[in-house]
Amino acid sequence: MIHVDNLTKFYDSFCAVDGISLDIPKGEILGLLGPNGAGKTTTLKMLTGYFPPSSGTIAIKDYNIQDHLLKIKQMIGYLPESSPFYKDLLVYDYLDYVAKIRGIPADERHTRIKYLSDLCGLSHVMHKSIGELSKGLNQRVGLAHAMMRDPEILILDEPTQGLDPNQIVEIRKIIRKIGEEKTVIFSTHILSEAEATCDRIVIINRGKIVADGETENLKQAAGREAAIQMTLANASFDAVSQTLKPIDGIESIEKIDETDDGRLSVKLISRSDTDRREEIYKMIKAMDWILLEFYQEAKTLETIFRDLTRQINKEN
Amino acid sequence: MRQFTHILKKELKDFFATPIAYIVITIFLIVTGWFFFSTFFLYNQASLRNFFNLLPLIFAFVIPAITMRLFAEELSKGSYELLMTMPVTFGDIIIGKFLAGLVMTAAMLLPTLAYPISISFLGQLDWGPVIGGYLGAILLGGAFSAIGLFASSITHNQIVAFIVGAAICFTLTLIDKMLFFFPEAILNMVEYLGADFHFSNISKGIIDSRDLIYFISVIFIGLYGTYLVLLQKE
């Protein structure tokens, strides 16, 4: 569907995007993650045809962006970062203008606007001017704007920015729903959001792709080691250390905390390809310790993200 | 329908939804009305010549005030980005916005039709120069709109756009009154550059192809300059 090859963008001498290549099949929800200034927005802007890349190619279906810019613009719906609309226009007038410019025939226009206003929860503000709306409502106007022509590809730049938690859940629902049939690309720096919404995640840092994979795979790949935390009573750290260390696959044991009333918290680091929870439990049972807490730390994208982006920043 | 018509309509809606339109039109009518009628009865002639003499100077600051927001506002608010990601070409955008400026100028001129109509009751009004004058005013408005549009495209700041636009329009209006500063060899050329010179020809009722070509070239240069600026922004 979308084929990006060696995409590079220079702002004067500053390289914002450095040789990004991506293949995005139809119907995928792709999350573009990265710290601030990583080149997310620049990449998205090039995909929408707002400005041309310094080098590299973008092709959507069989259309090359250099030669078929207008055609590609018709296929893409775009929500920019700060939803900058004409503040003086009424919401209805603005959507009507977008409908016209997107070439929706006059007899379908009204139904389409009605449908989108219901979908995005705008029905009660259609008669207000855009300048009066709150940030969240503005974002919804942007979403309606982006979806006007029922585009095959939806590009959203930080769609949930500035929304309250309820609205975020709603917007995510909308994105998932659209993603069933359409290709959606969105950028975010909120990891849980990407985790909850995307089929595939691409992490970029300093203009380069540092990780690219399906959300699940990426999460698994991250955990080369698994951590188990437990809290015990009636046990000393030395004893625990001696008893559990011999279990195959346990690499280290750290003391996290020990309270005066004899509660001990430890963290066991093991290789993630082995699951030693049963053995650990049996050992504890054999001793006279009281097990108060026992849980495996879930590997989140957050850890991967931090590892990947921090490492590279350190190298440079 | 062509894409530029949607942009034209949106610009007009935006313009008339805000107070700017009414303020600019009111100021225009007060200024022209006052200067024209304060001396009208002294001349004791049923003609609009003085009105049309005033027009270039007033247009030179009123039209840049209309056109200053056309691009500068989009650039500063970022809506330019949205516009560029919609299926429109530079040509659509420029023509749409230029025509919006021209329509606003025409809307501003419309109430002044009351002058010739009321004057025609006072005496024998020669309609030739009046029709020529209005035709010239539209051409002049087009030329200044194109210049104003260009000024608006080069900056994010509406005030800068206004000042640059007004400066260029003033220069074109006044240049043929400053002929004594120029060496004799280029006098004709400088005179030909003056917008006022061409406008006064048309407003006498003489429609000469040289004057038409002048206005059309100014419009073309303004719009082409805008096109180059937009191209540069990529």
Coordinates of C-alpha atoms in Angstrom, one line a residue:
Chain A
M1 CA 0.0 0.0 0.0
I2 CA 2.6 2.5 1.1
H3 CA 6.2 2.0 0.1
V4 CA 8.8 4.4 1.5
D5 CA 12.4 4.0 0.5
N6 CA 15.4 5.6 2.0
L7 CA 13.5 8.8 3.0
T8 CA 15.7 11.7 4.0
K9 CA 14.9 15.3 4.9
F10 CA 17.4 18.0 5.6
Y11 CA 16.4 21.3 7.2
D12 CA 19.4 23.4 6.0
S13 CA 22.2 21.3 7.3
F14 CA 20.2 19.6 10.0
C15 CA 19.2 16.1 9.1
A16 CA 15.7 15.5 10.6
V17 CA 14.9 12.2 8.9
D18 CA 17.8 10.0 7.9
G19 CA 17.2 7.2 5.5
I20 CA 13.8 5.7 6.6
S21 CA 12.4 2.8 4.7
L22 CA 9.0 1.4 5.4
D23 CA 6.5 -0.9 3.8
I24 CA 3.0 -0.5 5.1
P25 CA 0.4 -3.0 4.0
K26 CA -3.3 -2.2 3.6
G27 CA -5.4 -2.3 6.8
E28 CA -2.5 -1.9 9.2
I29 CA -2.5 0.5 12.2
L30 CA 1.1 1.7 12.5
G31 CA 2.3 3.7 15.4
L32 CA 5.2 6.0 14.9
L33 CA 7.0 6.4 18.3
G34 CA 9.9 8.5 19.2
P35 CA 11.1 11.2 21.6
N36 CA 10.5 14.8 20.9
G37 CA 12.3 16.0 17.8
A38 CA 12.9 12.5 16.6
G39 CA 11.5 13.3 13.1
K40 CA 8.0 11.8 13.5
T41 CA 6.1 14.9 12.3
T42 CA 8.6 15.5 9.5
T43 CA 8.1 11.9 8.3
L44 CA 4.3 12.3 8.4
K45 CA 4.4 15.6 6.6
M46 CA 6.4 14.1 3.8
L47 CA 4.0 11.2 3.5
T48 CA 1.1 13.7 3.2
G49 CA 2.9 15.6 0.5
Y50 CA 3.1 18.8 2.5
F51 CA 6.8 19.1 1.5
P52 CA 9.0 16.9 -0.7
P53 CA 11.8 14.8 0.8
S54 CA 15.4 15.8 0.3
S55 CA 16.0 12.4 -1.1
G56 CA 14.3 9.0 -1.2
T57 CA 11.0 8.0 -2.6
I58 CA 7.4 7.6 -1.4
A59 CA 5.0 5.5 -3.4
I60 CA 1.4 4.9 -2.5
K61 CA -0.2 2.1 -4.4
D62 CA 1.4 2.5 -7.8
Y63 CA 1.6 6.3 -7.5
N64 CA 4.9 8.1 -7.0
I65 CA 4.5 11.2 -4.9
Q66 CA 6.6 13.3 -7.2
D67 CA 4.4 12.7 -10.2
H68 CA 1.0 12.1 -8.7
L69 CA 0.9 14.5 -5.8
L70 CA -2.7 15.5 -6.3
K71 CA -3.8 11.9 -6.6
I72 CA -2.0 11.0 -3.4
K73 CA -3.5 13.9 -1.6
Q74 CA -6.9 12.6 -2.5
M75 CA -6.2 9.2 -0.9
I76 CA -4.8 10.6 2.3
G77 CA -6.7 12.2 5.2
Y78 CA -4.4 14.1 7.5
L79 CA -4.8 15.4 11.1
P80 CA -1.9 17.8 11.8
E81 CA -0.4 18.2 15.2
S82 CA -2.0 21.4 16.5
S83 CA -5.3 21.2 14.5
P84 CA -5.0 24.7 13.0
F85 CA -8.3 25.6 11.5
Y86 CA -9.9 28.8 10.4
K87 CA -11.0 30.1 13.8
D88 CA -13.7 32.4 12.4
L89 CA -15.7 29.8 10.4
L90 CA -18.5 27.8 11.9
V91 CA -17.8 24.1 12.4
Y92 CA -20.5 23.3 9.8
D93 CA -19.1 25.8 7.3
Y94 CA -15.6 24.5 7.7
L95 CA -16.6 20.9 7.2
D96 CA -18.8 21.9 4.2
Y97 CA -15.8 23.7 2.7
V98 CA -13.6 20.6 3.2
A99 CA -16.4 18.4 1.7
K100 CA -16.5 20.6 -1.4
I101 CA -12.7 20.8 -1.8
R102 CA -12.5 17.0 -1.4
G103 CA -15.0 16.7 -4.2
I104 CA -18.0 15.2 -2.4
P105 CA -21.0 15.6 -4.6
A106 CA -23.6 18.1 -3.4
D107 CA -26.4 15.6 -2.7
E108 CA -24.1 13.5 -0.5
R109 CA -22.4 16.3 1.3
H110 CA -25.0 16.8 4.0
T111 CA -25.3 13.1 4.9
R112 CA -21.5 12.8 5.0
I113 CA -21.1 15.8 7.3
K114 CA -24.0 14.5 9.5
Y115 CA -22.4 11.1 9.7
L116 CA -18.9 12.4 10.6
S117 CA -20.3 14.9 13.2
D118 CA -22.1 12.0 14.9
L119 CA -19.0 9.7 14.7
C120 CA -16.7 12.4 16.1
G121 CA -19.3 13.8 18.6
L122 CA -19.6 17.2 17.1
S123 CA -23.3 17.4 16.5
H124 CA -23.9 19.8 19.4
V125 CA -21.3 22.3 18.3
M126 CA -21.9 22.5 14.5
H127 CA -23.2 26.1 14.8
K128 CA -20.3 27.4 16.9
S129 CA -17.2 29.0 15.4
I130 CA -14.1 26.9 15.6
G131 CA -12.3 29.5 17.7
E132 CA -14.7 28.9 20.5
L133 CA -14.1 25.2 20.8
S134 CA -12.0 23.5 23.4
K135 CA -8.8 21.7 22.5
G136 CA -10.5 18.3 22.5
L137 CA -13.4 19.5 20.3
N138 CA -10.8 21.0 17.9
Q139 CA -9.1 17.7 17.7
R140 CA -12.4 16.1 16.8
V141 CA -13.0 18.7 14.1
G142 CA -9.6 17.7 12.8
L143 CA -10.6 14.0 12.8
A144 CA -13.8 14.8 10.9
H145 CA -11.7 16.8 8.5
A146 CA -9.3 14.0 8.0
M147 CA -12.0 11.4 7.4
M148 CA -14.1 13.5 5.1
R149 CA -13.5 11.7 1.9
D150 CA -13.4 8.3 3.5
P151 CA -9.6 8.2 2.7
E152 CA -7.8 5.0 2.2
I153 CA -5.0 6.2 4.3
L154 CA -5.3 8.2 7.5
I155 CA -2.3 10.0 8.9
L156 CA -2.7 11.4 12.4
D157 CA -0.1 13.4 14.1
E158 CA -0.5 13.0 17.9
P159 CA -4.3 12.5 17.7
T160 CA -4.9 12.2 21.4
Q161 CA -2.8 15.2 22.5
G162 CA -4.6 17.5 24.8
L163 CA -7.6 15.3 25.3
D164 CA -9.0 14.1 28.6
P165 CA -8.8 10.4 29.4
N166 CA -12.4 9.7 28.3
Q167 CA -11.9 11.4 25.0
I168 CA -8.6 9.5 24.5
V169 CA -10.4 6.2 24.9
E170 CA -13.0 7.4 22.4
I171 CA -10.5 8.5 19.9
R172 CA -8.6 5.2 20.2
K173 CA -11.9 3.4 19.6
I174 CA -12.5 5.5 16.5
I175 CA -8.9 4.8 15.3
R176 CA -9.3 1.0 15.8
K177 CA -12.7 1.1 14.0
I178 CA -11.2 2.9 11.0
G179 CA -8.2 0.6 11.1
E180 CA -10.4 -2.4 10.4
E181 CA -10.5 -1.3 6.8
K182 CA -8.1 1.5 6.3
T183 CA -4.5 2.0 6.7
V184 CA -3.8 4.3 9.7
I185 CA -0.5 5.8 10.6
F186 CA -0.2 7.8 13.7
S187 CA 2.5 9.3 15.8
T188 CA 2.6 9.6 19.5
H189 CA 5.0 9.7 22.3
I190 CA 2.6 8.0 24.7
L191 CA 3.7 4.4 24.7
S192 CA 0.7 2.8 26.3
E193 CA -1.4 4.4 23.6
A194 CA 0.7 2.8 20.8
E195 CA 0.6 -0.5 22.7
A196 CA -3.2 -0.4 23.0
T197 CA -4.0 0.7 19.5
C198 CA -1.3 -0.4 17.0
D199 CA -0.7 -3.6 15.0
R200 CA 2.8 -2.5 14.4
I201 CA 5.2 -0.1 16.0
V202 CA 8.0 1.8 14.5
I203 CA 10.3 3.6 16.9
I204 CA 12.4 6.3 15.5
N205 CA 15.2 8.3 17.2
R206 CA 17.2 11.1 15.6
G207 CA 15.7 10.4 12.3
K208 CA 16.5 6.8 12.1
I209 CA 14.4 3.7 12.7
V210 CA 15.6 1.9 15.8
A211 CA 12.9 -0.7 16.1
D212 CA 10.2 -1.9 13.8
G213 CA 7.9 -4.8 14.4
E214 CA 4.5 -6.1 15.4
T215 CA 3.5 -4.8 18.8
E216 CA 3.6 -8.3 20.4
N217 CA 6.9 -9.3 18.9
L218 CA 8.5 -6.1 19.9
K219 CA 7.4 -6.6 23.4
Q220 CA 8.8 -10.1 23.6
A221 CA 12.0 -9.2 21.9
A222 CA 12.5 -6.6 24.5
G223 CA 12.5 -8.9 27.4
R224 CA 15.8 -10.7 27.1
E225 CA 15.6 -11.1 30.8
A226 CA 12.5 -11.3 33.0
A227 CA 12.2 -10.0 36.5
I228 CA 10.3 -11.5 39.4
Q229 CA 9.6 -9.5 42.5
M230 CA 8.6 -11.0 45.8
T231 CA 8.1 -10.1 49.4
L232 CA 8.8 -12.6 52.1
A233 CA 8.4 -12.6 55.8
N234 CA 10.4 -14.6 58.2
A235 CA 13.4 -14.8 55.9
S236 CA 16.9 -13.2 55.7
F237 CA 18.4 -12.0 52.5
D238 CA 21.4 -14.3 52.8
A239 CA 19.3 -17.4 53.2
V240 CA 17.1 -16.4 50.3
S241 CA 20.1 -15.7 48.2
Q242 CA 21.7 -19.0 49.0
T243 CA 18.6 -21.1 48.5
L244 CA 17.4 -19.6 45.2
K245 CA 20.7 -18.9 43.4
P246 CA 21.3 -22.5 42.4
I247 CA 18.1 -22.6 40.4
D248 CA 19.0 -22.9 36.8
G249 CA 18.3 -19.7 34.8
I250 CA 18.4 -17.3 37.7
E251 CA 21.1 -14.8 37.0
S252 CA 21.0 -12.5 40.0
I253 CA 19.1 -11.6 43.1
E254 CA 18.8 -8.1 44.4
K255 CA 17.5 -6.9 47.7
I256 CA 15.0 -4.1 47.2
D257 CA 13.9 -3.5 50.8
E258 CA 13.9 -4.9 54.3
T259 CA 11.6 -3.5 56.9
D260 CA 12.0 -3.7 60.7
D261 CA 9.1 -6.1 61.1
G262 CA 11.0 -8.7 59.0
R263 CA 9.6 -8.2 55.6
L264 CA 12.0 -8.7 52.8
S265 CA 11.5 -7.6 49.2
V266 CA 13.8 -9.1 46.6
K267 CA 14.1 -9.0 42.8
L268 CA 15.1 -12.1 40.8
I269 CA 16.5 -11.6 37.3
S270 CA 16.2 -14.6 35.1
R271 CA 16.6 -15.3 31.4
S272 CA 13.2 -14.8 29.8
D273 CA 13.3 -18.0 27.8
T274 CA 13.0 -20.0 31.0
D275 CA 10.1 -19.8 33.4
R276 CA 11.3 -20.8 36.9
R277 CA 8.3 -19.6 38.9
E278 CA 7.2 -23.1 39.9
E279 CA 10.6 -24.1 41.2
I280 CA 11.0 -20.9 43.1
Y281 CA 7.7 -21.4 44.8
K282 CA 8.6 -25.0 45.7
M283 CA 11.8 -23.8 47.3
I284 CA 10.0 -21.2 49.3
K285 CA 7.5 -23.7 50.4
A286 CA 10.2 -26.1 51.5
M287 CA 11.7 -23.4 53.7
D288 CA 9.7 -21.9 56.4
W289 CA 9.2 -18.5 54.7
I290 CA 5.9 -16.8 54.4
L291 CA 5.2 -15.6 50.9
L292 CA 3.4 -12.2 50.9
E293 CA 3.8 -11.1 47.3
F294 CA 5.0 -12.8 44.1
Y295 CA 4.7 -11.3 40.7
Q296 CA 6.5 -11.2 37.4
E297 CA 7.2 -7.8 36.1
A298 CA 5.5 -7.2 32.8
K299 CA 7.9 -6.0 30.1
T300 CA 6.4 -2.9 28.7
L301 CA 7.2 -1.0 25.6
E302 CA 8.3 1.7 27.9
T303 CA 11.4 -0.3 28.8
I304 CA 12.2 -1.0 25.2
F305 CA 11.6 2.5 24.2
R306 CA 13.8 3.9 27.0
D307 CA 16.6 1.4 26.3
L308 CA 16.6 2.0 22.5
T309 CA 16.4 5.8 22.6
R310 CA 18.7 6.2 25.5
Q311 CA 21.4 3.9 24.2
I312 CA 21.7 5.7 20.9
N313 CA 21.7 9.2 22.5
K314 CA 24.5 8.0 24.7
E315 CA 26.5 6.7 21.8
N316 CA 26.5 10.1 20.0
Chain B
M1 CA -16.7 22.9 -10.2
R2 CA -13.1 24.0 -10.2
Q3 CA -11.3 23.8 -6.9
F4 CA -10.5 27.5 -6.8
T5 CA -14.2 28.4 -6.5
H6 CA -14.3 26.6 -3.1
I7 CA -11.4 28.5 -1.9
L8 CA -12.9 31.8 -3.2
K9 CA -16.1 31.1 -1.4
K10 CA -14.4 30.1 1.8
E11 CA -12.3 33.3 1.8
L12 CA -15.4 35.4 1.3
K13 CA -17.3 33.6 4.0
D14 CA -14.3 34.1 6.3
F15 CA -14.1 37.8 5.3
F16 CA -17.7 38.6 5.8
A17 CA -18.0 36.5 9.0
T18 CA -15.6 38.8 10.7
P19 CA -15.9 42.6 11.3
I20 CA -12.9 43.4 9.0
A21 CA -15.0 43.5 5.9
Y22 CA -17.5 45.9 7.3
I23 CA -14.8 48.1 8.9
V24 CA -12.8 48.3 5.7
I25 CA -15.8 49.0 3.6
T26 CA -17.1 51.7 6.0
I27 CA -13.8 53.4 6.2
F28 CA -13.5 53.3 2.4
L29 CA -16.9 54.9 2.0
I30 CA -16.4 57.6 4.6
V31 CA -13.0 58.6 3.2
T32 CA -14.0 58.6 -0.5
G33 CA -17.4 60.2 0.4
W34 CA -15.9 62.9 2.4
F35 CA -13.1 63.9 0.0
F36 CA -15.3 63.7 -3.0
F37 CA -18.3 65.6 -1.8
S38 CA -16.5 68.2 0.2
T39 CA -15.3 69.8 -3.0
F40 CA -18.0 68.5 -5.3
F41 CA -20.3 71.4 -5.1
L42 CA -17.5 74.0 -5.5
Y43 CA -16.8 72.6 -9.0
N44 CA -20.5 72.8 -9.9
Q45 CA -20.0 70.0 -12.5
A46 CA -21.9 66.7 -12.7
S47 CA -18.9 64.5 -13.0
L48 CA -17.1 61.8 -11.0
R49 CA -13.7 62.8 -12.1
N50 CA -12.6 63.8 -8.6
F51 CA -13.8 60.6 -7.2
F52 CA -11.8 58.6 -9.6
N53 CA -8.7 60.8 -9.1
L54 CA -8.9 59.9 -5.4
L55 CA -9.3 56.2 -6.0
P56 CA -5.8 55.0 -6.6
L57 CA -4.4 56.6 -3.5
I58 CA -7.2 55.2 -1.3
F59 CA -7.0 51.8 -2.9
A60 CA -3.3 51.8 -2.2
F61 CA -3.9 51.4 1.5
V62 CA -7.3 49.9 1.6
I63 CA -6.6 46.9 -0.7
P64 CA -3.5 45.7 1.1
A65 CA -5.6 45.9 4.3
I66 CA -8.0 43.4 2.7
T67 CA -5.4 41.1 1.2
M68 CA -3.0 41.1 4.1
R69 CA -4.6 38.2 5.8
L70 CA -5.0 35.9 2.8
F71 CA -1.7 34.1 3.2
A72 CA -0.2 35.6 6.3
E73 CA -2.9 34.4 8.5
E74 CA -2.8 30.8 7.2
L75 CA 1.0 30.8 7.6
S76 CA 0.9 32.0 11.1
K77 CA -1.9 29.8 12.3
G78 CA -0.6 26.8 10.4
S79 CA -3.8 26.2 8.5
Y80 CA -1.6 26.5 5.4
E81 CA -0.4 23.0 6.2
L82 CA -4.0 21.7 6.0
L83 CA -4.6 23.5 2.8
M84 CA -1.5 22.0 1.2
T85 CA -2.5 18.5 2.2
M86 CA -5.8 18.8 0.4
P87 CA -6.1 18.0 -3.2
V88 CA -5.5 21.5 -4.5
T89 CA -2.8 23.0 -6.6
F90 CA -0.9 26.2 -6.1
G91 CA -2.8 27.6 -9.0
D92 CA -6.1 26.9 -7.3
I93 CA -5.0 28.5 -4.1
I94 CA -3.6 31.6 -5.7
I95 CA -6.5 32.2 -8.1
G96 CA -9.0 31.5 -5.4
K97 CA -7.5 34.0 -3.0
F98 CA -6.8 36.6 -5.7
L99 CA -10.4 36.5 -6.9
A100 CA -11.5 36.7 -3.2
G101 CA -9.5 40.0 -3.0
L102 CA -11.0 41.2 -6.2
V103 CA -14.6 40.4 -5.2
M104 CA -14.1 42.2 -1.9
T105 CA -12.8 45.2 -3.8
A106 CA -15.9 45.0 -6.0
A107 CA -18.1 44.7 -2.9
M108 CA -16.5 47.9 -1.6
L109 CA -17.1 49.7 -4.8
L110 CA -20.7 48.6 -5.1
P111 CA -22.1 51.2 -2.7
T112 CA -20.3 54.0 -4.5
L113 CA -22.6 53.4 -7.4
A114 CA -25.0 55.6 -5.4
Y115 CA -22.7 58.6 -6.3
P116 CA -23.2 58.5 -10.1
I117 CA -26.9 57.7 -9.7
S118 CA -27.6 60.6 -7.4
I119 CA -25.4 62.9 -9.5
S120 CA -27.2 62.0 -12.6
F121 CA -30.3 63.7 -11.1
L122 CA -28.3 66.9 -10.4
G123 CA -27.1 67.5 -13.9
Q124 CA -26.1 66.0 -17.3
L125 CA -23.8 63.1 -16.3
D126 CA -21.6 61.7 -19.0
W127 CA -21.8 58.0 -18.5
G128 CA -18.8 57.1 -20.6
P129 CA -16.1 58.1 -18.1
V130 CA -18.2 56.6 -15.3
I131 CA -18.3 53.2 -16.9
G132 CA -14.6 53.5 -17.9
G133 CA -13.8 54.6 -14.3
Y134 CA -15.5 51.6 -12.8
L135 CA -13.8 49.3 -15.3
G136 CA -10.5 50.9 -14.5
A137 CA -11.2 50.6 -10.7
I138 CA -11.8 46.9 -11.1
L139 CA -8.5 46.5 -13.0
L140 CA -6.7 48.7 -10.5
G141 CA -8.2 46.7 -7.7
G142 CA -7.0 43.5 -9.4
A143 CA -3.5 44.8 -9.8
F144 CA -3.3 45.9 -6.2
S145 CA -4.9 42.7 -5.0
A146 CA -2.2 40.7 -6.8
I147 CA 0.4 42.9 -5.2
G148 CA -1.2 42.6 -1.8
L149 CA -1.4 38.8 -2.2
F150 CA 2.2 38.7 -3.0
A151 CA 3.1 40.8 0.1
S152 CA 0.9 38.5 2.2
S153 CA 2.6 35.4 1.0
I154 CA 6.1 36.5 2.0
T155 CA 5.5 36.9 5.7
H156 CA 3.7 35.3 8.7
N157 CA 2.9 38.7 10.0
Q158 CA -0.2 40.5 8.8
I159 CA 1.1 43.9 9.7
V160 CA 4.3 43.4 7.7
A161 CA 2.2 42.1 4.8
F162 CA 0.1 45.3 5.0
I163 CA 3.0 47.6 5.1
V164 CA 4.9 45.9 2.3
G165 CA 1.8 45.8 0.1
A166 CA 0.8 49.4 0.8
A167 CA 4.4 50.5 0.1
I168 CA 4.4 48.9 -3.3
C169 CA 1.0 50.1 -4.2
F170 CA 1.8 53.7 -3.1
T171 CA 5.0 53.6 -5.1
L172 CA 3.1 52.6 -8.2
T173 CA 0.5 55.2 -7.6
L174 CA 2.8 58.1 -6.9
I175 CA 5.7 57.3 -9.2
D176 CA 4.3 59.2 -12.2
K177 CA 4.1 62.3 -10.0
M178 CA 7.8 62.2 -9.2
L179 CA 9.0 62.3 -12.7
F180 CA 11.2 65.3 -12.2
F181 CA 13.5 63.1 -10.1
F182 CA 14.3 60.8 -13.0
P183 CA 16.7 61.4 -15.9
E184 CA 15.0 62.3 -19.2
A185 CA 16.1 59.1 -20.9
I186 CA 13.9 56.8 -18.7
L187 CA 11.0 59.2 -18.2
N188 CA 8.6 57.4 -20.5
M189 CA 9.4 54.1 -18.9
V190 CA 8.9 55.4 -15.4
E191 CA 5.7 57.0 -16.4
Y192 CA 4.5 53.8 -17.9
L193 CA 5.1 52.0 -14.6
G194 CA 2.7 54.4 -12.8
A195 CA -0.6 52.8 -12.0
D196 CA -2.3 56.2 -11.6
F197 CA -1.2 57.2 -15.1
H198 CA -3.0 54.2 -16.7
F199 CA -5.9 54.4 -14.4
S200 CA -6.5 58.1 -15.3
N201 CA -6.5 57.2 -19.0
I202 CA -9.2 54.6 -18.5
S203 CA -11.2 56.7 -16.2
K204 CA -11.4 59.4 -18.9
G205 CA -13.4 56.8 -20.8
I206 CA -10.5 56.0 -23.2
I207 CA -9.9 52.3 -23.2
D208 CA -6.4 51.7 -24.7
S209 CA -4.9 48.3 -25.1
R210 CA -1.6 49.6 -23.5
D211 CA -3.4 50.4 -20.3
L212 CA -5.2 47.0 -20.3
I213 CA -1.9 45.3 -20.9
Y214 CA -0.3 47.2 -18.0
F215 CA -2.9 46.1 -15.5
I216 CA -2.9 42.5 -16.7
S217 CA 0.8 42.4 -16.5
V218 CA 0.9 43.7 -13.0
I219 CA -1.7 41.1 -12.0
F220 CA 0.3 38.4 -13.7
I221 CA 3.6 39.5 -12.1
G222 CA 2.0 39.7 -8.6
L223 CA 0.4 36.2 -8.9
Y224 CA 3.5 34.7 -10.5
G225 CA 5.6 36.2 -7.7
T226 CA 3.2 34.6 -5.2
Y227 CA 3.6 31.3 -7.0
L228 CA 7.4 31.5 -6.7
V229 CA 7.2 32.3 -3.0
L230 CA 4.9 29.3 -2.4
L231 CA 7.2 27.1 -4.4
Q232 CA 10.1 28.3 -2.3
K233 CA 8.3 27.3 0.9
E234 CA 8.5 23.7 0.0

